[in-house]
Amino acid sequence: MSNKNVNPNAKKALEEMKLEIANEIGVEANNKYGSNNTSYENSQLGGRVVGFMSKRLVKMSQQALLKQYNSKNDI
């Protein structure tokens, strides 16, 4: 499986989601390179953000599948 985006807008949407989640959990996202943190601290923060992104993407996919399944059964 490739890592290419199916939709060209997906990269921008994922970047926005990453910044939104970072803000929600209190991670400073305004310093792109995290020069005030050690590499270890940055990896820990990045791991937390990616974990939350994964959970949110799974939840969104489940909702989309349920919506699609329910619309087929309404016919």
PDB file of N, CA and C in Angstrom:
ATOM      1  N   MET A   1       0.848  -1.179   0.000  1.00  0.00           N
ATOM      2  CA  MET A   1       0.000   0.000   0.000  1.00  0.00           C
ATOM      3  C   MET A   1       0.891   1.239   0.000  1.00  0.00           C
ATOM      4  N   SER A   2       0.547   2.201  -0.799  1.00  0.00           N
ATOM      5  CA  SER A   2       1.365   3.412  -0.877  1.00  0.00           C
ATOM      6  C   SER A   2       0.877   4.470   0.108  1.00  0.00           C
ATOM      7  N   ASN A   3       1.733   5.427   0.374  1.00  0.00           N
ATOM      8  CA  ASN A   3       1.397   6.523   1.277  1.00  0.00           C
ATOM      9  C   ASN A   3       0.944   7.766   0.529  1.00  0.00           C
ATOM     10  N   LYS A   4       0.597   7.616  -0.740  1.00  0.00           N
ATOM     11  CA  LYS A   4       0.168   8.776  -1.518  1.00  0.00           C
ATOM     12  C   LYS A   4      -1.254   9.163  -1.127  1.00  0.00           C
ATOM     13  N   ASN A   5      -1.494  10.472  -1.080  1.00  0.00           N
ATOM     14  CA  ASN A   5      -2.823  10.967  -0.763  1.00  0.00           C
ATOM     15  C   ASN A   5      -3.751  10.766  -1.954  1.00  0.00           C
ATOM     16  N   VAL A   6      -4.948  10.280  -1.681  1.00  0.00           N
ATOM     17  CA  VAL A   6      -5.937  10.092  -2.722  1.00  0.00           C
ATOM     18  C   VAL A   6      -6.466  11.441  -3.190  1.00  0.00           C
ATOM     19  N   ASN A   7      -6.665  12.329  -2.253  1.00  0.00           N
ATOM     20  CA  ASN A   7      -7.194  13.650  -2.531  1.00  0.00           C
ATOM     21  C   ASN A   7      -6.091  14.673  -2.244  1.00  0.00           C
ATOM     22  N   PRO A   8      -5.817  15.580  -3.194  1.00  0.00           N
ATOM     23  CA  PRO A   8      -4.741  16.555  -2.962  1.00  0.00           C
ATOM     24  C   PRO A   8      -4.971  17.453  -1.754  1.00  0.00           C
ATOM     25  N   ASN A   9      -6.217  17.626  -1.340  1.00  0.00           N
ATOM     26  CA  ASN A   9      -6.517  18.458  -0.177  1.00  0.00           C
ATOM     27  C   ASN A   9      -6.308  17.712   1.138  1.00  0.00           C
ATOM     28  N   ALA A  10      -6.059  16.410   1.066  1.00  0.00           N
ATOM     29  CA  ALA A  10      -5.919  15.604   2.279  1.00  0.00           C
ATOM     30  C   ALA A  10      -4.724  16.047   3.113  1.00  0.00           C
ATOM     31  N   LYS A  11      -3.618  16.364   2.483  1.00  0.00           N
ATOM     32  CA  LYS A  11      -2.422  16.763   3.233  1.00  0.00           C
ATOM     33  C   LYS A  11      -2.701  18.014   4.056  1.00  0.00           C
ATOM     34  N   LYS A  12      -3.364  18.985   3.457  1.00  0.00           N
ATOM     35  CA  LYS A  12      -3.691  20.224   4.172  1.00  0.00           C
ATOM     36  C   LYS A  12      -4.662  19.940   5.309  1.00  0.00           C
ATOM     37  N   ALA A  13      -5.661  19.099   5.054  1.00  0.00           N
ATOM     38  CA  ALA A  13      -6.641  18.768   6.085  1.00  0.00           C
ATOM     39  C   ALA A  13      -5.985  18.046   7.256  1.00  0.00           C
ATOM     40  N   LEU A  14      -5.066  17.129   6.975  1.00  0.00           N
ATOM     41  CA  LEU A  14      -4.369  16.417   8.041  1.00  0.00           C
ATOM     42  C   LEU A  14      -3.462  17.361   8.833  1.00  0.00           C
ATOM     43  N   GLU A  15      -2.837  18.289   8.164  1.00  0.00           N
ATOM     44  CA  GLU A  15      -1.988  19.276   8.848  1.00  0.00           C
ATOM     45  C   GLU A  15      -2.834  20.142   9.780  1.00  0.00           C
ATOM     46  N   GLU A  16      -4.012  20.559   9.307  1.00  0.00           N
ATOM     47  CA  GLU A  16      -4.910  21.351  10.149  1.00  0.00           C
ATOM     48  C   GLU A  16      -5.391  20.545  11.344  1.00  0.00           C
ATOM     49  N   MET A  17      -5.697  19.254  11.117  1.00  0.00           N
ATOM     50  CA  MET A  17      -6.129  18.397  12.218  1.00  0.00           C
ATOM     51  C   MET A  17      -5.006  18.254  13.242  1.00  0.00           C
ATOM     52  N   LYS A  18      -3.783  18.091  12.771  1.00  0.00           N
ATOM     53  CA  LYS A  18      -2.631  17.946  13.664  1.00  0.00           C
ATOM     54  C   LYS A  18      -2.485  19.185  14.545  1.00  0.00           C
ATOM     55  N   LEU A  19      -2.591  20.361  13.957  1.00  0.00           N
ATOM     56  CA  LEU A  19      -2.464  21.597  14.730  1.00  0.00           C
ATOM     57  C   LEU A  19      -3.620  21.764  15.710  1.00  0.00           C
ATOM     58  N   GLU A  20      -4.824  21.381  15.294  1.00  0.00           N
ATOM     59  CA  GLU A  20      -5.996  21.475  16.162  1.00  0.00           C
ATOM     60  C   GLU A  20      -5.836  20.559  17.378  1.00  0.00           C
ATOM     61  N   ILE A  21      -5.412  19.327  17.143  1.00  0.00           N
ATOM     62  CA  ILE A  21      -5.227  18.378  18.241  1.00  0.00           C
ATOM     63  C   ILE A  21      -4.096  18.839  19.157  1.00  0.00           C
ATOM     64  N   ALA A  22      -3.005  19.311  18.591  1.00  0.00           N
ATOM     65  CA  ALA A  22      -1.898  19.813  19.402  1.00  0.00           C
ATOM     66  C   ALA A  22      -2.376  20.935  20.313  1.00  0.00           C
ATOM     67  N   ASN A  23      -3.193  21.809  19.782  1.00  0.00           N
ATOM     68  CA  ASN A  23      -3.740  22.906  20.570  1.00  0.00           C
ATOM     69  C   ASN A  23      -4.657  22.370  21.673  1.00  0.00           C
ATOM     70  N   GLU A  24      -5.481  21.369  21.349  1.00  0.00           N
ATOM     71  CA  GLU A  24      -6.414  20.805  22.328  1.00  0.00           C
ATOM     72  C   GLU A  24      -5.697  20.162  23.509  1.00  0.00           C
ATOM     73  N   ILE A  25      -4.557  19.516  23.244  1.00  0.00           N
ATOM     74  CA  ILE A  25      -3.855  18.835  24.337  1.00  0.00           C
ATOM     75  C   ILE A  25      -2.751  19.695  24.948  1.00  0.00           C
ATOM     76  N   GLY A  26      -2.661  20.946  24.508  1.00  0.00           N
ATOM     77  CA  GLY A  26      -1.744  21.891  25.133  1.00  0.00           C
ATOM     78  C   GLY A  26      -0.321  21.859  24.622  1.00  0.00           C
ATOM     79  N   VAL A  27      -0.118  21.345  23.419  1.00  0.00           N
ATOM     80  CA  VAL A  27       1.218  21.328  22.831  1.00  0.00           C
ATOM     81  C   VAL A  27       1.400  22.606  22.036  1.00  0.00           C
ATOM     82  N   GLU A  28       2.526  23.284  22.261  1.00  0.00           N
ATOM     83  CA  GLU A  28       2.790  24.495  21.484  1.00  0.00           C
ATOM     84  C   GLU A  28       3.176  24.094  20.073  1.00  0.00           C
ATOM     85  N   ALA A  29       2.339  24.477  19.109  1.00  0.00           N
ATOM     86  CA  ALA A  29       2.589  24.105  17.716  1.00  0.00           C
ATOM     87  C   ALA A  29       3.131  25.275  16.910  1.00  0.00           C
ATOM     88  N   ASN A  30       3.327  26.428  17.535  1.00  0.00           N
ATOM     89  CA  ASN A  30       3.773  27.587  16.768  1.00  0.00           C
ATOM     90  C   ASN A  30       5.275  27.571  16.492  1.00  0.00           C
ATOM     91  N   ASN A  31       6.021  26.727  17.149  1.00  0.00           N
ATOM     92  CA  ASN A  31       7.456  26.609  16.884  1.00  0.00           C
ATOM     93  C   ASN A  31       7.673  25.337  16.076  1.00  0.00           C
ATOM     94  N   LYS A  32       7.787  25.470  14.775  1.00  0.00           N
ATOM     95  CA  LYS A  32       7.827  24.330  13.866  1.00  0.00           C
ATOM     96  C   LYS A  32       8.918  23.328  14.221  1.00  0.00           C
ATOM     97  N   TYR A  33      10.060  23.784  14.601  1.00  0.00           N
ATOM     98  CA  TYR A  33      11.174  22.888  14.852  1.00  0.00           C
ATOM     99  C   TYR A  33      11.383  22.573  16.330  1.00  0.00           C
ATOM    100  N   GLY A  34      10.566  23.137  17.196  1.00  0.00           N
ATOM    101  CA  GLY A  34      10.658  22.832  18.615  1.00  0.00           C
ATOM    102  C   GLY A  34      12.022  23.124  19.211  1.00  0.00           C
ATOM    103  N   SER A  35      12.623  24.246  18.832  1.00  0.00           N
ATOM    104  CA  SER A  35      13.990  24.533  19.261  1.00  0.00           C
ATOM    105  C   SER A  35      14.102  24.707  20.773  1.00  0.00           C
ATOM    106  N   ASN A  36      13.006  24.930  21.462  1.00  0.00           N
ATOM    107  CA  ASN A  36      13.057  25.072  22.917  1.00  0.00           C
ATOM    108  C   ASN A  36      12.971  23.728  23.622  1.00  0.00           C
ATOM    109  N   ASN A  37      12.758  22.652  22.885  1.00  0.00           N
ATOM    110  CA  ASN A  37      12.621  21.317  23.454  1.00  0.00           C
ATOM    111  C   ASN A  37      13.751  20.421  22.978  1.00  0.00           C
ATOM    112  N   THR A  38      14.005  19.372  23.757  1.00  0.00           N
ATOM    113  CA  THR A  38      14.965  18.372  23.306  1.00  0.00           C
ATOM    114  C   THR A  38      14.301  17.507  22.236  1.00  0.00           C
ATOM    115  N   SER A  39      15.085  16.756  21.497  1.00  0.00           N
ATOM    116  CA  SER A  39      14.518  15.872  20.479  1.00  0.00           C
ATOM    117  C   SER A  39      13.635  14.813  21.135  1.00  0.00           C
ATOM    118  N   TYR A  40      14.022  14.367  22.331  1.00  0.00           N
ATOM    119  CA  TYR A  40      13.204  13.394  23.056  1.00  0.00           C
ATOM    120  C   TYR A  40      11.831  13.983  23.392  1.00  0.00           C
ATOM    121  N   GLU A  41      11.821  15.208  23.899  1.00  0.00           N
ATOM    122  CA  GLU A  41      10.546  15.859  24.238  1.00  0.00           C
ATOM    123  C   GLU A  41       9.679  16.026  22.998  1.00  0.00           C
ATOM    124  N   ASN A  42      10.292  16.425  21.887  1.00  0.00           N
ATOM    125  CA  ASN A  42       9.528  16.590  20.652  1.00  0.00           C
ATOM    126  C   ASN A  42       8.944  15.271  20.183  1.00  0.00           C
ATOM    127  N   SER A  43       9.702  14.183  20.305  1.00  0.00           N
ATOM    128  CA  SER A  43       9.181  12.887  19.862  1.00  0.00           C
ATOM    129  C   SER A  43       8.035  12.438  20.752  1.00  0.00           C
ATOM    130  N   GLN A  44       8.122  12.722  22.043  1.00  0.00           N
ATOM    131  CA  GLN A  44       7.041  12.364  22.952  1.00  0.00           C
ATOM    132  C   GLN A  44       5.767  13.136  22.621  1.00  0.00           C
ATOM    133  N   LEU A  45       5.915  14.423  22.373  1.00  0.00           N
ATOM    134  CA  LEU A  45       4.760  15.247  22.021  1.00  0.00           C
ATOM    135  C   LEU A  45       4.183  14.830  20.679  1.00  0.00           C
ATOM    136  N   GLY A  46       5.050  14.567  19.723  1.00  0.00           N
ATOM    137  CA  GLY A  46       4.599  14.150  18.403  1.00  0.00           C
ATOM    138  C   GLY A  46       3.848  12.837  18.462  1.00  0.00           C
ATOM    139  N   GLY A  47       4.338  11.923  19.280  1.00  0.00           N
ATOM    140  CA  GLY A  47       3.658  10.640  19.436  1.00  0.00           C
ATOM    141  C   GLY A  47       2.261  10.802  20.001  1.00  0.00           C
ATOM    142  N   ARG A  48       2.107  11.686  20.960  1.00  0.00           N
ATOM    143  CA  ARG A  48       0.779  11.934  21.541  1.00  0.00           C
ATOM    144  C   ARG A  48      -0.164  12.504  20.493  1.00  0.00           C
ATOM    145  N   VAL A  49       0.319  13.465  19.708  1.00  0.00           N
ATOM    146  CA  VAL A  49      -0.527  14.095  18.697  1.00  0.00           C
ATOM    147  C   VAL A  49      -0.940  13.077  17.642  1.00  0.00           C
ATOM    148  N   VAL A  50       0.019  12.272  17.176  1.00  0.00           N
ATOM    149  CA  VAL A  50      -0.292  11.263  16.159  1.00  0.00           C
ATOM    150  C   VAL A  50      -1.271  10.230  16.701  1.00  0.00           C
ATOM    151  N   GLY A  51      -1.124   9.864  17.964  1.00  0.00           N
ATOM    152  CA  GLY A  51      -2.062   8.922  18.581  1.00  0.00           C
ATOM    153  C   GLY A  51      -3.482   9.471  18.583  1.00  0.00           C
ATOM    154  N   PHE A  52      -3.638  10.723  18.954  1.00  0.00           N
ATOM    155  CA  PHE A  52      -4.960  11.344  18.952  1.00  0.00           C
ATOM    156  C   PHE A  52      -5.500  11.483  17.530  1.00  0.00           C
ATOM    157  N   MET A  53      -4.600  11.781  16.583  1.00  0.00           N
ATOM    158  CA  MET A  53      -5.038  11.875  15.182  1.00  0.00           C
ATOM    159  C   MET A  53      -5.569  10.526  14.705  1.00  0.00           C
ATOM    160  N   SER A  54      -4.862   9.467  15.036  1.00  0.00           N
ATOM    161  CA  SER A  54      -5.288   8.129  14.624  1.00  0.00           C
ATOM    162  C   SER A  54      -6.654   7.791  15.202  1.00  0.00           C
ATOM    163  N   LYS A  55      -6.838   8.073  16.484  1.00  0.00           N
ATOM    164  CA  LYS A  55      -8.128   7.805  17.115  1.00  0.00           C
ATOM    165  C   LYS A  55      -9.241   8.597  16.442  1.00  0.00           C
ATOM    166  N   ARG A  56      -8.971   9.870  16.146  1.00  0.00           N
ATOM    167  CA  ARG A  56      -9.990  10.711  15.529  1.00  0.00           C
ATOM    168  C   ARG A  56     -10.313  10.236  14.109  1.00  0.00           C
ATOM    169  N   LEU A  57      -9.288   9.835  13.353  1.00  0.00           N
ATOM    170  CA  LEU A  57      -9.518   9.349  11.990  1.00  0.00           C
ATOM    171  C   LEU A  57     -10.302   8.043  11.990  1.00  0.00           C
ATOM    172  N   VAL A  58     -10.019   7.153  12.940  1.00  0.00           N
ATOM    173  CA  VAL A  58     -10.785   5.902  13.041  1.00  0.00           C
ATOM    174  C   VAL A  58     -12.236   6.210  13.372  1.00  0.00           C
ATOM    175  N   LYS A  59     -12.470   7.109  14.303  1.00  0.00           N
ATOM    176  CA  LYS A  59     -13.833   7.471  14.684  1.00  0.00           C
ATOM    177  C   LYS A  59     -14.589   8.081  13.491  1.00  0.00           C
ATOM    178  N   MET A  60     -13.905   8.961  12.743  1.00  0.00           N
ATOM    179  CA  MET A  60     -14.535   9.573  11.570  1.00  0.00           C
ATOM    180  C   MET A  60     -14.877   8.515  10.525  1.00  0.00           C
ATOM    181  N   SER A  61     -13.989   7.555  10.333  1.00  0.00           N
ATOM    182  CA  SER A  61     -14.231   6.488   9.361  1.00  0.00           C
ATOM    183  C   SER A  61     -15.385   5.607   9.794  1.00  0.00           C
ATOM    184  N   GLN A  62     -15.447   5.289  11.072  1.00  0.00           N
ATOM    185  CA  GLN A  62     -16.549   4.476  11.576  1.00  0.00           C
ATOM    186  C   GLN A  62     -17.885   5.191  11.372  1.00  0.00           C
ATOM    187  N   GLN A  63     -17.919   6.485  11.641  1.00  0.00           N
ATOM    188  CA  GLN A  63     -19.154   7.244  11.460  1.00  0.00           C
ATOM    189  C   GLN A  63     -19.554   7.279   9.992  1.00  0.00           C
ATOM    190  N   ALA A  64     -18.584   7.451   9.101  1.00  0.00           N
ATOM    191  CA  ALA A  64     -18.882   7.476   7.669  1.00  0.00           C
ATOM    192  C   ALA A  64     -19.407   6.123   7.199  1.00  0.00           C
ATOM    193  N   LEU A  65     -18.805   5.046   7.684  1.00  0.00           N
ATOM    194  CA  LEU A  65     -19.266   3.710   7.311  1.00  0.00           C
ATOM    195  C   LEU A  65     -20.674   3.441   7.822  1.00  0.00           C
ATOM    196  N   LEU A  66     -20.937   3.835   9.066  1.00  0.00           N
ATOM    197  CA  LEU A  66     -22.281   3.650   9.614  1.00  0.00           C
ATOM    198  C   LEU A  66     -23.310   4.455   8.841  1.00  0.00           C
ATOM    199  N   LYS A  67     -22.951   5.669   8.492  1.00  0.00           N
ATOM    200  CA  LYS A  67     -23.860   6.512   7.717  1.00  0.00           C
ATOM    201  C   LYS A  67     -24.142   5.867   6.361  1.00  0.00           C
ATOM    202  N   GLN A  68     -23.113   5.368   5.709  1.00  0.00           N
ATOM    203  CA  GLN A  68     -23.264   4.711   4.413  1.00  0.00           C
ATOM    204  C   GLN A  68     -24.104   3.436   4.553  1.00  0.00           C
ATOM    205  N   TYR A  69     -23.845   2.638   5.586  1.00  0.00           N
ATOM    206  CA  TYR A  69     -24.575   1.412   5.808  1.00  0.00           C
ATOM    207  C   TYR A  69     -26.050   1.695   6.108  1.00  0.00           C
ATOM    208  N   ASN A  70     -26.299   2.687   6.959  1.00  0.00           N
ATOM    209  CA  ASN A  70     -27.677   3.042   7.308  1.00  0.00           C
ATOM    210  C   ASN A  70     -28.449   3.583   6.127  1.00  0.00           C
ATOM    211  N   SER A  71     -27.793   4.349   5.252  1.00  0.00           N
ATOM    212  CA  SER A  71     -28.494   4.883   4.074  1.00  0.00           C
ATOM    213  C   SER A  71     -28.847   3.772   3.102  1.00  0.00           C
ATOM    214  N   LYS A  72     -28.046   2.724   3.018  1.00  0.00           N
ATOM    215  CA  LYS A  72     -28.362   1.588   2.142  1.00  0.00           C
ATOM    216  C   LYS A  72     -29.535   0.793   2.702  1.00  0.00           C
ATOM    217  N   ASN A  73     -29.634   0.704   4.017  1.00  0.00           N
ATOM    218  CA  ASN A  73     -30.714  -0.064   4.644  1.00  0.00           C
ATOM    219  C   ASN A  73     -32.019   0.699   4.714  1.00  0.00           C
ATOM    220  N   ASP A  74     -31.999   2.001   4.466  1.00  0.00           N
ATOM    221  CA  ASP A  74     -33.214   2.811   4.495  1.00  0.00           C
ATOM    222  C   ASP A  74     -34.028   2.659   3.232  1.00  0.00           C
ATOM    223  N   ILE A  75     -33.448   2.093   2.202  1.00  0.00           N
ATOM    224  CA  ILE A  75     -34.129   1.982   0.903  1.00  0.00           C
ATOM    225  C   ILE A  75     -35.196   0.946   0.936  1.00  0.00           C
TER     226      ILE A  75
END
